[in-house]
Short mmCIF file of N, CA and C in Angstrom, two decimals:
data_model
loop_
_atom_site.label_atom_id
_atom_site.label_comp_id
_atom_site.label_asym_id
_atom_site.label_seq_id
_atom_site.Cartn_x
_atom_site.Cartn_y
_atom_site.Cartn_z
N MET R 218 11.95 8.26 -15.68
CA MET R 218 11.09 8.62 -14.57
C MET R 218 11.94 9.23 -13.47
N SER R 219 11.80 10.49 -13.31
CA SER R 219 12.60 11.21 -12.34
C SER R 219 12.14 10.89 -10.92
N SER R 220 13.09 10.82 -10.01
CA SER R 220 12.73 10.60 -8.62
C SER R 220 12.84 11.90 -7.83
N SER R 221 13.03 12.99 -8.51
CA SER R 221 13.19 14.28 -7.85
C SER R 221 11.86 14.77 -7.32
N SER R 222 11.80 15.02 -6.02
CA SER R 222 10.54 15.50 -5.45
C SER R 222 10.37 17.00 -5.65
N SER R 223 11.46 17.73 -5.89
CA SER R 223 11.33 19.17 -6.05
C SER R 223 10.54 19.52 -7.32
N SER R 224 10.78 18.81 -8.42
CA SER R 224 10.04 19.10 -9.64
C SER R 224 8.60 18.60 -9.53
N TYR R 225 8.34 17.66 -8.63
CA TYR R 225 7.01 17.09 -8.46
C TYR R 225 6.05 18.09 -7.82
N LEU R 226 6.56 19.07 -7.09
CA LEU R 226 5.70 19.96 -6.32
C LEU R 226 5.57 21.37 -6.90
N ARG R 227 6.06 21.63 -8.08
CA ARG R 227 6.01 22.97 -8.66
C ARG R 227 4.61 23.29 -9.16
N ASP R 228 3.91 24.16 -8.46
CA ASP R 228 2.55 24.51 -8.84
C ASP R 228 2.50 25.36 -10.11
N GLU R 229 3.57 26.07 -10.40
CA GLU R 229 3.56 26.91 -11.60
C GLU R 229 3.58 26.08 -12.89
N ASP R 230 3.83 24.80 -12.80
CA ASP R 230 3.85 23.93 -13.97
C ASP R 230 2.49 23.30 -14.27
N LEU R 231 1.47 23.70 -13.55
CA LEU R 231 0.14 23.11 -13.77
C LEU R 231 -0.40 23.48 -15.14
N THR R 232 -1.11 22.56 -15.75
CA THR R 232 -1.73 22.83 -17.05
C THR R 232 -2.96 23.71 -16.84
N GLN R 233 -3.41 24.33 -17.91
CA GLN R 233 -4.60 25.17 -17.83
C GLN R 233 -5.81 24.32 -17.46
N GLU R 234 -5.87 23.10 -17.97
CA GLU R 234 -6.97 22.19 -17.63
C GLU R 234 -7.05 21.97 -16.12
N THR R 235 -5.90 21.77 -15.48
CA THR R 235 -5.86 21.56 -14.04
C THR R 235 -6.27 22.83 -13.31
N ARG R 236 -5.76 23.97 -13.76
CA ARG R 236 -6.12 25.25 -13.13
C ARG R 236 -7.63 25.50 -13.21
N ASP R 237 -8.21 25.21 -14.38
CA ASP R 237 -9.66 25.41 -14.55
C ASP R 237 -10.45 24.50 -13.62
N LEU R 238 -10.03 23.25 -13.51
CA LEU R 238 -10.73 22.31 -12.63
C LEU R 238 -10.61 22.75 -11.18
N ILE R 239 -9.40 23.12 -10.77
CA ILE R 239 -9.15 23.53 -9.39
C ILE R 239 -10.05 24.70 -8.99
N SER R 240 -10.27 25.62 -9.92
CA SER R 240 -11.08 26.80 -9.59
C SER R 240 -12.54 26.42 -9.29
N SER R 241 -12.96 25.24 -9.71
CA SER R 241 -14.36 24.82 -9.49
C SER R 241 -14.51 23.82 -8.34
N LEU R 242 -13.41 23.43 -7.70
CA LEU R 242 -13.47 22.39 -6.66
C LEU R 242 -13.51 22.97 -5.25
N PRO R 243 -14.14 22.25 -4.31
CA PRO R 243 -14.05 22.66 -2.90
C PRO R 243 -12.60 22.56 -2.44
N SER R 244 -12.18 23.49 -1.60
CA SER R 244 -10.79 23.46 -1.13
C SER R 244 -10.73 23.70 0.37
N GLU R 245 -9.66 23.23 0.97
CA GLU R 245 -9.38 23.39 2.39
C GLU R 245 -7.89 23.61 2.55
N LYS R 246 -7.52 24.26 3.63
CA LYS R 246 -6.10 24.42 3.92
C LYS R 246 -5.52 23.07 4.30
N GLY R 247 -4.38 22.73 3.70
CA GLY R 247 -3.73 21.46 3.99
C GLY R 247 -2.77 21.57 5.16
N TRP R 248 -2.30 20.43 5.65
CA TRP R 248 -1.32 20.43 6.74
C TRP R 248 0.06 20.80 6.25
N LEU R 249 0.48 20.18 5.17
CA LEU R 249 1.83 20.40 4.66
C LEU R 249 1.86 21.28 3.42
N VAL R 250 0.72 21.48 2.80
CA VAL R 250 0.63 22.33 1.61
C VAL R 250 -0.43 23.39 1.86
N SER R 251 -0.39 24.45 1.08
CA SER R 251 -1.32 25.54 1.33
C SER R 251 -2.77 25.15 1.09
N GLN R 252 -3.06 24.42 0.03
CA GLN R 252 -4.43 24.07 -0.30
C GLN R 252 -4.55 22.62 -0.74
N MET R 253 -5.69 22.02 -0.39
CA MET R 253 -6.06 20.70 -0.86
C MET R 253 -7.40 20.85 -1.57
N TYR R 254 -7.63 20.04 -2.60
CA TYR R 254 -8.84 20.15 -3.40
C TYR R 254 -9.56 18.81 -3.42
N GLN R 255 -10.89 18.86 -3.27
CA GLN R 255 -11.68 17.63 -3.26
C GLN R 255 -12.14 17.32 -4.68
N PHE R 256 -11.77 16.12 -5.13
CA PHE R 256 -12.12 15.67 -6.48
C PHE R 256 -12.48 14.20 -6.40
N GLN R 257 -13.65 13.84 -6.85
CA GLN R 257 -14.14 12.47 -6.87
C GLN R 257 -14.00 11.80 -5.49
N GLY R 258 -14.38 12.56 -4.46
CA GLY R 258 -14.45 12.00 -3.12
C GLY R 258 -13.16 11.97 -2.33
N ARG R 259 -12.05 12.46 -2.88
CA ARG R 259 -10.76 12.44 -2.17
C ARG R 259 -10.13 13.82 -2.23
N TRP R 260 -9.23 14.10 -1.29
CA TRP R 260 -8.51 15.37 -1.24
C TRP R 260 -7.15 15.20 -1.89
N HIS R 261 -6.78 16.17 -2.74
CA HIS R 261 -5.54 16.11 -3.51
C HIS R 261 -4.83 17.46 -3.48
N THR R 262 -3.51 17.42 -3.58
CA THR R 262 -2.76 18.64 -3.83
C THR R 262 -2.93 18.99 -5.30
N GLN R 263 -2.53 20.20 -5.68
CA GLN R 263 -2.61 20.59 -7.09
C GLN R 263 -1.81 19.65 -7.97
N ALA R 264 -0.59 19.32 -7.54
CA ALA R 264 0.28 18.47 -8.34
C ALA R 264 -0.30 17.07 -8.52
N LEU R 265 -0.80 16.48 -7.44
CA LEU R 265 -1.38 15.14 -7.55
C LEU R 265 -2.65 15.15 -8.38
N LEU R 266 -3.40 16.23 -8.30
CA LEU R 266 -4.61 16.35 -9.10
C LEU R 266 -4.27 16.39 -10.59
N GLN R 267 -3.22 17.12 -10.93
CA GLN R 267 -2.80 17.15 -12.34
C GLN R 267 -2.34 15.76 -12.80
N GLY R 268 -1.58 15.06 -11.97
CA GLY R 268 -1.14 13.72 -12.32
C GLY R 268 -2.32 12.77 -12.48
N LEU R 269 -3.32 12.90 -11.60
CA LEU R 269 -4.51 12.06 -11.68
C LEU R 269 -5.26 12.32 -12.98
N LEU R 270 -5.45 13.59 -13.34
CA LEU R 270 -6.16 13.93 -14.58
C LEU R 270 -5.44 13.37 -15.80
N GLN R 271 -4.11 13.51 -15.83
CA GLN R 271 -3.34 13.00 -16.96
C GLN R 271 -3.38 11.47 -17.01
N CYS R 272 -3.35 10.85 -15.85
CA CYS R 272 -3.43 9.39 -15.78
C CYS R 272 -4.78 8.91 -16.31
N GLN R 273 -5.86 9.56 -15.87
CA GLN R 273 -7.20 9.19 -16.36
C GLN R 273 -7.30 9.37 -17.87
N LYS R 274 -6.64 10.35 -18.39
CA LYS R 274 -6.74 10.67 -19.81
C LYS R 274 -5.86 9.78 -20.69
N HIS R 275 -4.65 9.44 -20.22
CA HIS R 275 -3.66 8.81 -21.10
C HIS R 275 -3.32 7.35 -20.79
N PHE R 276 -3.53 6.90 -19.56
CA PHE R 276 -3.07 5.56 -19.20
C PHE R 276 -3.94 4.49 -19.85
N GLU R 277 -3.29 3.52 -20.50
CA GLU R 277 -3.98 2.39 -21.12
C GLU R 277 -3.52 1.11 -20.42
N ALA R 278 -4.42 0.51 -19.68
CA ALA R 278 -4.11 -0.71 -18.94
C ALA R 278 -4.06 -1.92 -19.87
N LYS R 279 -3.21 -2.87 -19.51
CA LYS R 279 -3.14 -4.16 -20.19
C LYS R 279 -3.63 -5.22 -19.21
N ASP R 280 -4.11 -6.31 -19.74
CA ASP R 280 -4.62 -7.39 -18.88
C ASP R 280 -3.55 -7.96 -17.97
N SER R 281 -2.29 -7.87 -18.35
CA SER R 281 -1.21 -8.42 -17.54
C SER R 281 -0.69 -7.44 -16.49
N ASP R 282 -1.20 -6.21 -16.45
CA ASP R 282 -0.74 -5.21 -15.48
C ASP R 282 -1.08 -5.62 -14.05
N ILE R 283 -0.23 -5.16 -13.13
CA ILE R 283 -0.48 -5.31 -11.70
C ILE R 283 -0.38 -3.90 -11.13
N ILE R 284 -1.49 -3.43 -10.56
CA ILE R 284 -1.54 -2.07 -10.05
C ILE R 284 -1.74 -2.12 -8.55
N LEU R 285 -0.80 -1.52 -7.82
CA LEU R 285 -0.89 -1.43 -6.37
C LEU R 285 -1.63 -0.14 -6.03
N VAL R 286 -2.76 -0.27 -5.38
CA VAL R 286 -3.57 0.89 -5.01
C VAL R 286 -3.50 1.04 -3.50
N THR R 287 -2.92 2.14 -3.05
CA THR R 287 -2.77 2.37 -1.62
C THR R 287 -3.17 3.80 -1.27
N ASN R 288 -3.54 3.99 -0.03
CA ASN R 288 -3.72 5.34 0.49
C ASN R 288 -2.35 5.82 0.97
N PRO R 289 -2.13 7.13 0.99
CA PRO R 289 -0.87 7.62 1.55
C PRO R 289 -0.69 7.14 2.99
N LYS R 290 0.52 6.77 3.32
CA LYS R 290 0.88 6.34 4.67
C LYS R 290 0.12 5.09 5.13
N SER R 291 -0.16 4.18 4.20
CA SER R 291 -0.88 2.96 4.59
C SER R 291 -0.04 1.71 4.34
N GLY R 292 1.24 1.87 4.13
CA GLY R 292 2.10 0.71 3.90
C GLY R 292 2.53 0.57 2.46
N THR R 293 2.56 1.65 1.71
CA THR R 293 2.92 1.61 0.30
C THR R 293 4.32 1.02 0.08
N THR R 294 5.29 1.45 0.88
CA THR R 294 6.68 1.01 0.67
C THR R 294 6.81 -0.50 0.86
N TRP R 295 6.28 -1.02 1.97
CA TRP R 295 6.43 -2.46 2.18
C TRP R 295 5.62 -3.26 1.18
N LEU R 296 4.45 -2.72 0.76
CA LEU R 296 3.65 -3.43 -0.24
C LEU R 296 4.39 -3.49 -1.57
N LYS R 297 5.04 -2.39 -1.96
CA LYS R 297 5.84 -2.38 -3.19
C LYS R 297 6.95 -3.41 -3.10
N ALA R 298 7.66 -3.44 -1.98
CA ALA R 298 8.77 -4.39 -1.82
C ALA R 298 8.27 -5.83 -1.87
N LEU R 299 7.16 -6.10 -1.19
CA LEU R 299 6.61 -7.45 -1.15
C LEU R 299 6.18 -7.93 -2.54
N VAL R 300 5.43 -7.11 -3.25
CA VAL R 300 4.94 -7.52 -4.58
C VAL R 300 6.10 -7.60 -5.57
N PHE R 301 7.04 -6.66 -5.52
CA PHE R 301 8.21 -6.72 -6.41
C PHE R 301 8.99 -8.02 -6.18
N ALA R 302 9.18 -8.38 -4.91
CA ALA R 302 9.91 -9.61 -4.60
C ALA R 302 9.16 -10.84 -5.11
N LEU R 303 7.84 -10.86 -4.97
CA LEU R 303 7.05 -12.00 -5.46
C LEU R 303 7.10 -12.11 -6.98
N ILE R 304 6.93 -11.00 -7.66
CA ILE R 304 6.90 -11.01 -9.12
C ILE R 304 8.27 -11.41 -9.70
N ASN R 305 9.34 -11.01 -9.03
CA ASN R 305 10.68 -11.24 -9.54
C ASN R 305 11.46 -12.32 -8.80
N ARG R 306 10.75 -13.21 -8.09
CA ARG R 306 11.44 -14.19 -7.25
C ARG R 306 12.32 -15.15 -8.04
N ASN R 307 11.98 -15.43 -9.28
CA ASN R 307 12.81 -16.34 -10.08
C ASN R 307 13.91 -15.59 -10.83
N GLN R 308 13.68 -14.32 -11.11
CA GLN R 308 14.67 -13.53 -11.85
C GLN R 308 15.83 -13.09 -10.94
N PHE R 309 15.53 -12.79 -9.69
CA PHE R 309 16.54 -12.31 -8.75
C PHE R 309 16.49 -13.13 -7.47
N PRO R 310 17.03 -14.36 -7.47
CA PRO R 310 17.02 -15.13 -6.22
C PRO R 310 17.81 -14.38 -5.14
N VAL R 311 17.25 -14.34 -3.93
CA VAL R 311 17.90 -13.61 -2.85
C VAL R 311 19.29 -14.17 -2.57
N SER R 312 19.47 -15.47 -2.74
CA SER R 312 20.77 -16.09 -2.47
C SER R 312 21.87 -15.59 -3.39
N SER R 313 21.50 -15.03 -4.56
CA SER R 313 22.52 -14.56 -5.50
C SER R 313 23.16 -13.25 -5.04
N GLY R 314 22.51 -12.53 -4.13
CA GLY R 314 23.06 -11.28 -3.63
C GLY R 314 22.88 -10.09 -4.54
N ASN R 315 22.22 -10.27 -5.69
CA ASN R 315 22.05 -9.14 -6.61
C ASN R 315 20.59 -8.70 -6.73
N HIS R 316 19.79 -8.96 -5.72
CA HIS R 316 18.38 -8.58 -5.76
C HIS R 316 18.28 -7.05 -5.70
N PRO R 317 17.50 -6.44 -6.59
CA PRO R 317 17.38 -4.98 -6.61
C PRO R 317 16.92 -4.37 -5.28
N LEU R 318 16.13 -5.11 -4.51
CA LEU R 318 15.65 -4.56 -3.24
C LEU R 318 16.77 -4.44 -2.20
N LEU R 319 17.89 -5.10 -2.43
CA LEU R 319 19.01 -4.97 -1.51
C LEU R 319 19.73 -3.64 -1.66
N VAL R 320 19.59 -3.01 -2.83
CA VAL R 320 20.34 -1.77 -3.08
C VAL R 320 19.47 -0.60 -3.57
N THR R 321 18.17 -0.85 -3.79
CA THR R 321 17.30 0.18 -4.37
C THR R 321 16.02 0.33 -3.55
N ASN R 322 15.62 1.56 -3.33
CA ASN R 322 14.37 1.85 -2.64
C ASN R 322 13.22 1.33 -3.50
N PRO R 323 12.22 0.66 -2.91
CA PRO R 323 11.09 0.15 -3.69
C PRO R 323 10.36 1.23 -4.50
N HIS R 324 10.40 2.48 -4.01
CA HIS R 324 9.74 3.57 -4.75
C HIS R 324 10.41 3.84 -6.09
N LEU R 325 11.67 3.50 -6.21
CA LEU R 325 12.37 3.69 -7.48
C LEU R 325 12.19 2.51 -8.42
N LEU R 326 11.74 1.36 -7.90
CA LEU R 326 11.54 0.17 -8.72
C LEU R 326 10.14 0.09 -9.33
N ILE R 327 9.19 0.72 -8.68
CA ILE R 327 7.79 0.66 -9.13
C ILE R 327 7.29 2.08 -9.34
N PRO R 328 6.96 2.44 -10.58
CA PRO R 328 6.54 3.82 -10.84
C PRO R 328 5.22 4.18 -10.18
N PHE R 329 5.14 5.42 -9.73
CA PHE R 329 3.96 5.99 -9.11
C PHE R 329 3.21 6.73 -10.22
N LEU R 330 2.04 6.24 -10.62
CA LEU R 330 1.34 6.75 -11.79
C LEU R 330 1.15 8.26 -11.79
N GLU R 331 0.63 8.82 -10.69
CA GLU R 331 0.38 10.26 -10.67
C GLU R 331 1.67 11.05 -10.79
N GLY R 332 2.73 10.57 -10.15
CA GLY R 332 4.01 11.26 -10.21
C GLY R 332 4.60 11.26 -11.61
N VAL R 333 4.54 10.11 -12.26
CA VAL R 333 5.05 10.01 -13.63
C VAL R 333 4.28 10.94 -14.56
N TYR R 334 2.95 10.92 -14.44
CA TYR R 334 2.13 11.75 -15.32
C TYR R 334 2.20 13.24 -14.98
N TYR R 335 2.53 13.57 -13.74
CA TYR R 335 2.73 14.98 -13.41
C TYR R 335 3.99 15.49 -14.08
N GLU R 336 5.06 14.70 -14.01
CA GLU R 336 6.34 15.12 -14.57
C GLU R 336 6.38 14.99 -16.09
N SER R 337 5.73 13.96 -16.63
CA SER R 337 5.74 13.70 -18.08
C SER R 337 4.32 13.35 -18.52
N PRO R 338 3.48 14.35 -18.83
CA PRO R 338 2.07 14.09 -19.13
C PRO R 338 1.82 13.09 -20.26
N ASN R 339 2.77 12.89 -21.15
CA ASN R 339 2.58 11.95 -22.26
C ASN R 339 3.46 10.72 -22.13
N PHE R 340 3.82 10.35 -20.90
CA PHE R 340 4.70 9.21 -20.68
C PHE R 340 4.08 7.95 -21.28
N ASP R 341 4.92 7.12 -21.91
CA ASP R 341 4.45 5.89 -22.56
C ASP R 341 4.85 4.69 -21.72
N PHE R 342 3.88 4.11 -21.04
CA PHE R 342 4.14 2.94 -20.19
C PHE R 342 4.31 1.66 -20.99
N SER R 343 4.05 1.68 -22.28
CA SER R 343 4.14 0.46 -23.08
C SER R 343 5.56 -0.08 -23.17
N GLU R 344 6.54 0.75 -22.82
CA GLU R 344 7.94 0.31 -22.85
C GLU R 344 8.32 -0.56 -21.65
N LEU R 345 7.51 -0.54 -20.60
CA LEU R 345 7.82 -1.34 -19.42
C LEU R 345 7.60 -2.82 -19.73
N PRO R 346 8.47 -3.70 -19.19
CA PRO R 346 8.30 -5.14 -19.44
C PRO R 346 7.04 -5.68 -18.76
N SER R 347 6.51 -6.74 -19.33
CA SER R 347 5.31 -7.37 -18.78
C SER R 347 5.72 -8.41 -17.74
N PRO R 348 5.02 -8.53 -16.65
CA PRO R 348 3.87 -7.74 -16.25
C PRO R 348 4.32 -6.36 -15.75
N ARG R 349 3.60 -5.34 -16.16
CA ARG R 349 3.93 -3.98 -15.71
C ARG R 349 3.42 -3.82 -14.29
N LEU R 350 4.31 -3.41 -13.42
CA LEU R 350 3.99 -3.24 -12.01
C LEU R 350 4.01 -1.75 -11.71
N MET R 351 2.87 -1.20 -11.24
CA MET R 351 2.74 0.23 -10.99
C MET R 351 2.03 0.46 -9.66
N ASN R 352 2.19 1.67 -9.12
CA ASN R 352 1.54 2.05 -7.87
C ASN R 352 0.76 3.33 -8.08
N THR R 353 -0.32 3.50 -7.30
CA THR R 353 -1.10 4.72 -7.35
C THR R 353 -1.76 4.96 -6.01
N HIS R 354 -2.06 6.24 -5.73
CA HIS R 354 -2.90 6.61 -4.60
C HIS R 354 -4.29 7.00 -5.10
N ILE R 355 -4.56 6.78 -6.38
CA ILE R 355 -5.88 7.08 -6.94
C ILE R 355 -6.86 6.05 -6.37
N SER R 356 -8.02 6.51 -5.92
CA SER R 356 -9.01 5.58 -5.37
C SER R 356 -9.55 4.67 -6.47
N LEU R 357 -10.12 3.55 -6.09
CA LEU R 357 -10.67 2.62 -7.07
C LEU R 357 -11.70 3.31 -7.96
N LEU R 358 -12.50 4.17 -7.39
CA LEU R 358 -13.53 4.88 -8.15
C LEU R 358 -12.95 5.78 -9.23
N SER R 359 -11.77 6.36 -8.97
CA SER R 359 -11.18 7.34 -9.88
C SER R 359 -10.15 6.75 -10.85
N LEU R 360 -9.93 5.44 -10.80
CA LEU R 360 -8.96 4.84 -11.71
C LEU R 360 -9.39 5.06 -13.17
N PRO R 361 -8.43 5.10 -14.09
CA PRO R 361 -8.77 5.29 -15.50
C PRO R 361 -9.74 4.21 -16.00
N GLU R 362 -10.56 4.55 -16.96
CA GLU R 362 -11.55 3.62 -17.52
C GLU R 362 -10.88 2.36 -18.07
N SER R 363 -9.67 2.49 -18.63
CA SER R 363 -9.00 1.31 -19.18
C SER R 363 -8.69 0.29 -18.11
N VAL R 364 -8.45 0.74 -16.88
CA VAL R 364 -8.21 -0.19 -15.77
C VAL R 364 -9.50 -0.91 -15.42
N LYS R 365 -10.60 -0.17 -15.37
CA LYS R 365 -11.89 -0.75 -15.01
C LYS R 365 -12.38 -1.76 -16.05
N SER R 366 -12.04 -1.54 -17.31
CA SER R 366 -12.52 -2.44 -18.36
C SER R 366 -11.55 -3.56 -18.69
N SER R 367 -10.35 -3.53 -18.14
CA SER R 367 -9.39 -4.59 -18.41
C SER R 367 -9.47 -5.69 -17.36
N SER R 368 -8.67 -6.71 -17.53
CA SER R 368 -8.58 -7.78 -16.54
C SER R 368 -7.30 -7.67 -15.74
N CYS R 369 -6.77 -6.46 -15.63
CA CYS R 369 -5.52 -6.29 -14.88
C CYS R 369 -5.76 -6.62 -13.41
N LYS R 370 -4.69 -6.92 -12.71
CA LYS R 370 -4.78 -7.29 -11.29
C LYS R 370 -4.60 -6.03 -10.46
N ILE R 371 -5.41 -5.90 -9.42
CA ILE R 371 -5.30 -4.78 -8.50
C ILE R 371 -4.99 -5.33 -7.12
N VAL R 372 -3.94 -4.82 -6.52
CA VAL R 372 -3.62 -5.14 -5.13
C VAL R 372 -3.98 -3.88 -4.36
N TYR R 373 -5.00 -3.98 -3.54
CA TYR R 373 -5.55 -2.82 -2.85
C TYR R 373 -5.24 -2.93 -1.37
N CYS R 374 -4.57 -1.95 -0.85
CA CYS R 374 -4.21 -1.93 0.56
C CYS R 374 -5.00 -0.82 1.23
N MET R 375 -5.77 -1.18 2.26
CA MET R 375 -6.56 -0.17 2.96
C MET R 375 -6.36 -0.32 4.45
N LEU R 376 -6.68 0.73 5.17
CA LEU R 376 -6.50 0.72 6.61
C LEU R 376 -7.69 0.10 7.34
N LYS R 377 -8.90 0.36 6.87
CA LYS R 377 -10.08 -0.14 7.56
C LYS R 377 -11.00 -0.83 6.57
N CYS R 378 -11.10 -2.13 6.67
CA CYS R 378 -11.97 -2.89 5.77
C CYS R 378 -13.43 -2.50 5.96
N VAL R 379 -13.85 -2.18 7.18
CA VAL R 379 -15.25 -1.87 7.46
C VAL R 379 -15.73 -0.70 6.60
N SER R 380 -14.89 0.33 6.44
CA SER R 380 -15.33 1.49 5.67
C SER R 380 -15.60 1.13 4.22
N ALA R 381 -14.82 0.23 3.68
CA ALA R 381 -15.06 -0.19 2.30
C ALA R 381 -16.37 -0.98 2.21
N LEU R 382 -16.67 -1.81 3.18
CA LEU R 382 -17.90 -2.58 3.16
C LEU R 382 -19.11 -1.67 3.36
N VAL R 383 -19.01 -0.71 4.25
CA VAL R 383 -20.10 0.23 4.47
C VAL R 383 -20.35 1.04 3.21
N ASN R 384 -19.29 1.51 2.58
CA ASN R 384 -19.44 2.28 1.35
C ASN R 384 -20.13 1.46 0.28
N LYS R 385 -19.80 0.18 0.19
CA LYS R 385 -20.42 -0.66 -0.82
C LYS R 385 -21.90 -0.84 -0.52
N LYS R 386 -22.23 -1.02 0.75
CA LYS R 386 -23.63 -1.19 1.12
C LYS R 386 -24.44 0.07 0.82
N LYS R 387 -23.82 1.24 0.98
CA LYS R 387 -24.50 2.50 0.70
C LYS R 387 -24.48 2.82 -0.80
N LYS R 388 -23.85 1.95 -1.56
CA LYS R 388 -23.72 2.10 -3.01
C LYS R 388 -23.00 3.38 -3.39
N GLU R 389 -22.07 3.82 -2.52
CA GLU R 389 -21.25 4.97 -2.84
C GLU R 389 -20.17 4.60 -3.84
N VAL R 390 -19.79 3.34 -3.86
CA VAL R 390 -18.84 2.86 -4.84
C VAL R 390 -19.64 2.20 -5.94
N THR R 391 -19.64 2.79 -7.09
CA THR R 391 -20.47 2.28 -8.18
C THR R 391 -19.73 1.24 -9.01
N TYR R 392 -18.44 1.08 -8.76
CA TYR R 392 -17.62 0.18 -9.56
C TYR R 392 -16.96 -0.82 -8.63
N HIS R 393 -17.00 -2.10 -8.98
CA HIS R 393 -16.34 -3.12 -8.19
C HIS R 393 -15.53 -4.01 -9.12
N LYS R 394 -14.30 -4.24 -8.78
CA LYS R 394 -13.42 -5.11 -9.53
C LYS R 394 -12.91 -6.17 -8.56
N PRO R 395 -12.89 -7.43 -8.94
CA PRO R 395 -12.37 -8.45 -8.01
C PRO R 395 -10.94 -8.11 -7.60
N LEU R 396 -10.66 -8.17 -6.33
CA LEU R 396 -9.34 -7.83 -5.82
C LEU R 396 -8.50 -9.09 -5.74
N VAL R 397 -7.25 -8.98 -6.14
CA VAL R 397 -6.33 -10.10 -6.06
C VAL R 397 -5.96 -10.36 -4.61
N MET R 398 -5.71 -9.29 -3.87
CA MET R 398 -5.30 -9.44 -2.48
C MET R 398 -5.86 -8.26 -1.70
N LEU R 399 -6.40 -8.52 -0.57
CA LEU R 399 -6.87 -7.46 0.32
C LEU R 399 -5.99 -7.50 1.54
N VAL R 400 -5.22 -6.46 1.76
CA VAL R 400 -4.33 -6.39 2.89
C VAL R 400 -5.01 -5.55 3.95
N TYR R 401 -5.21 -6.11 5.13
CA TYR R 401 -5.89 -5.41 6.21
C TYR R 401 -4.87 -5.02 7.26
N ILE R 402 -4.78 -3.73 7.55
CA ILE R 402 -3.86 -3.22 8.56
C ILE R 402 -4.66 -2.47 9.61
N GLY R 403 -4.45 -2.74 10.85
CA GLY R 403 -5.10 -1.96 11.90
C GLY R 403 -6.30 -2.66 12.50
N LEU R 404 -6.86 -2.02 13.48
CA LEU R 404 -7.99 -2.57 14.19
C LEU R 404 -9.27 -1.86 13.79
N ILE R 405 -10.36 -2.57 13.81
CA ILE R 405 -11.66 -1.99 13.46
C ILE R 405 -12.20 -1.26 14.66
#
């Protein structure tokens, strides 16, 4: 799993499937990129959209998986560090001085689903040790069907709890999965 951001943003590497979908989606000028595309209620860059499509198509969830679902800039880094430390607290005691979080960025310890699938569309996650710990910016509604039908754990971090409750009342979210942890950041 490459950590290179330069290969992550190459639009010329998009698949024909992604190009065809993009041509049919509403688009707006982005702040940091030329265009953003609306797909399943969220705005995506071309690269993230391709990763999302490949993830929906190829990812097979296991019941023991732990998937961190965050919005961009909502605390992804600290959430990754926190969950990684909890999951590995017996394997890497902090007192031993060899904890991976002391020398490695949390983004390198927990794979980002869309990024992995953008760079390697046929990546095989079955090689990761159980429990497989992964991160995504894919909304709950757009997660792969295997995630929705499995008993995997989802740690969902959102900025405003009220918006999620309002959306549920309006029945805009047609899928609900029990959340392991709801992290609330910010004021309503």
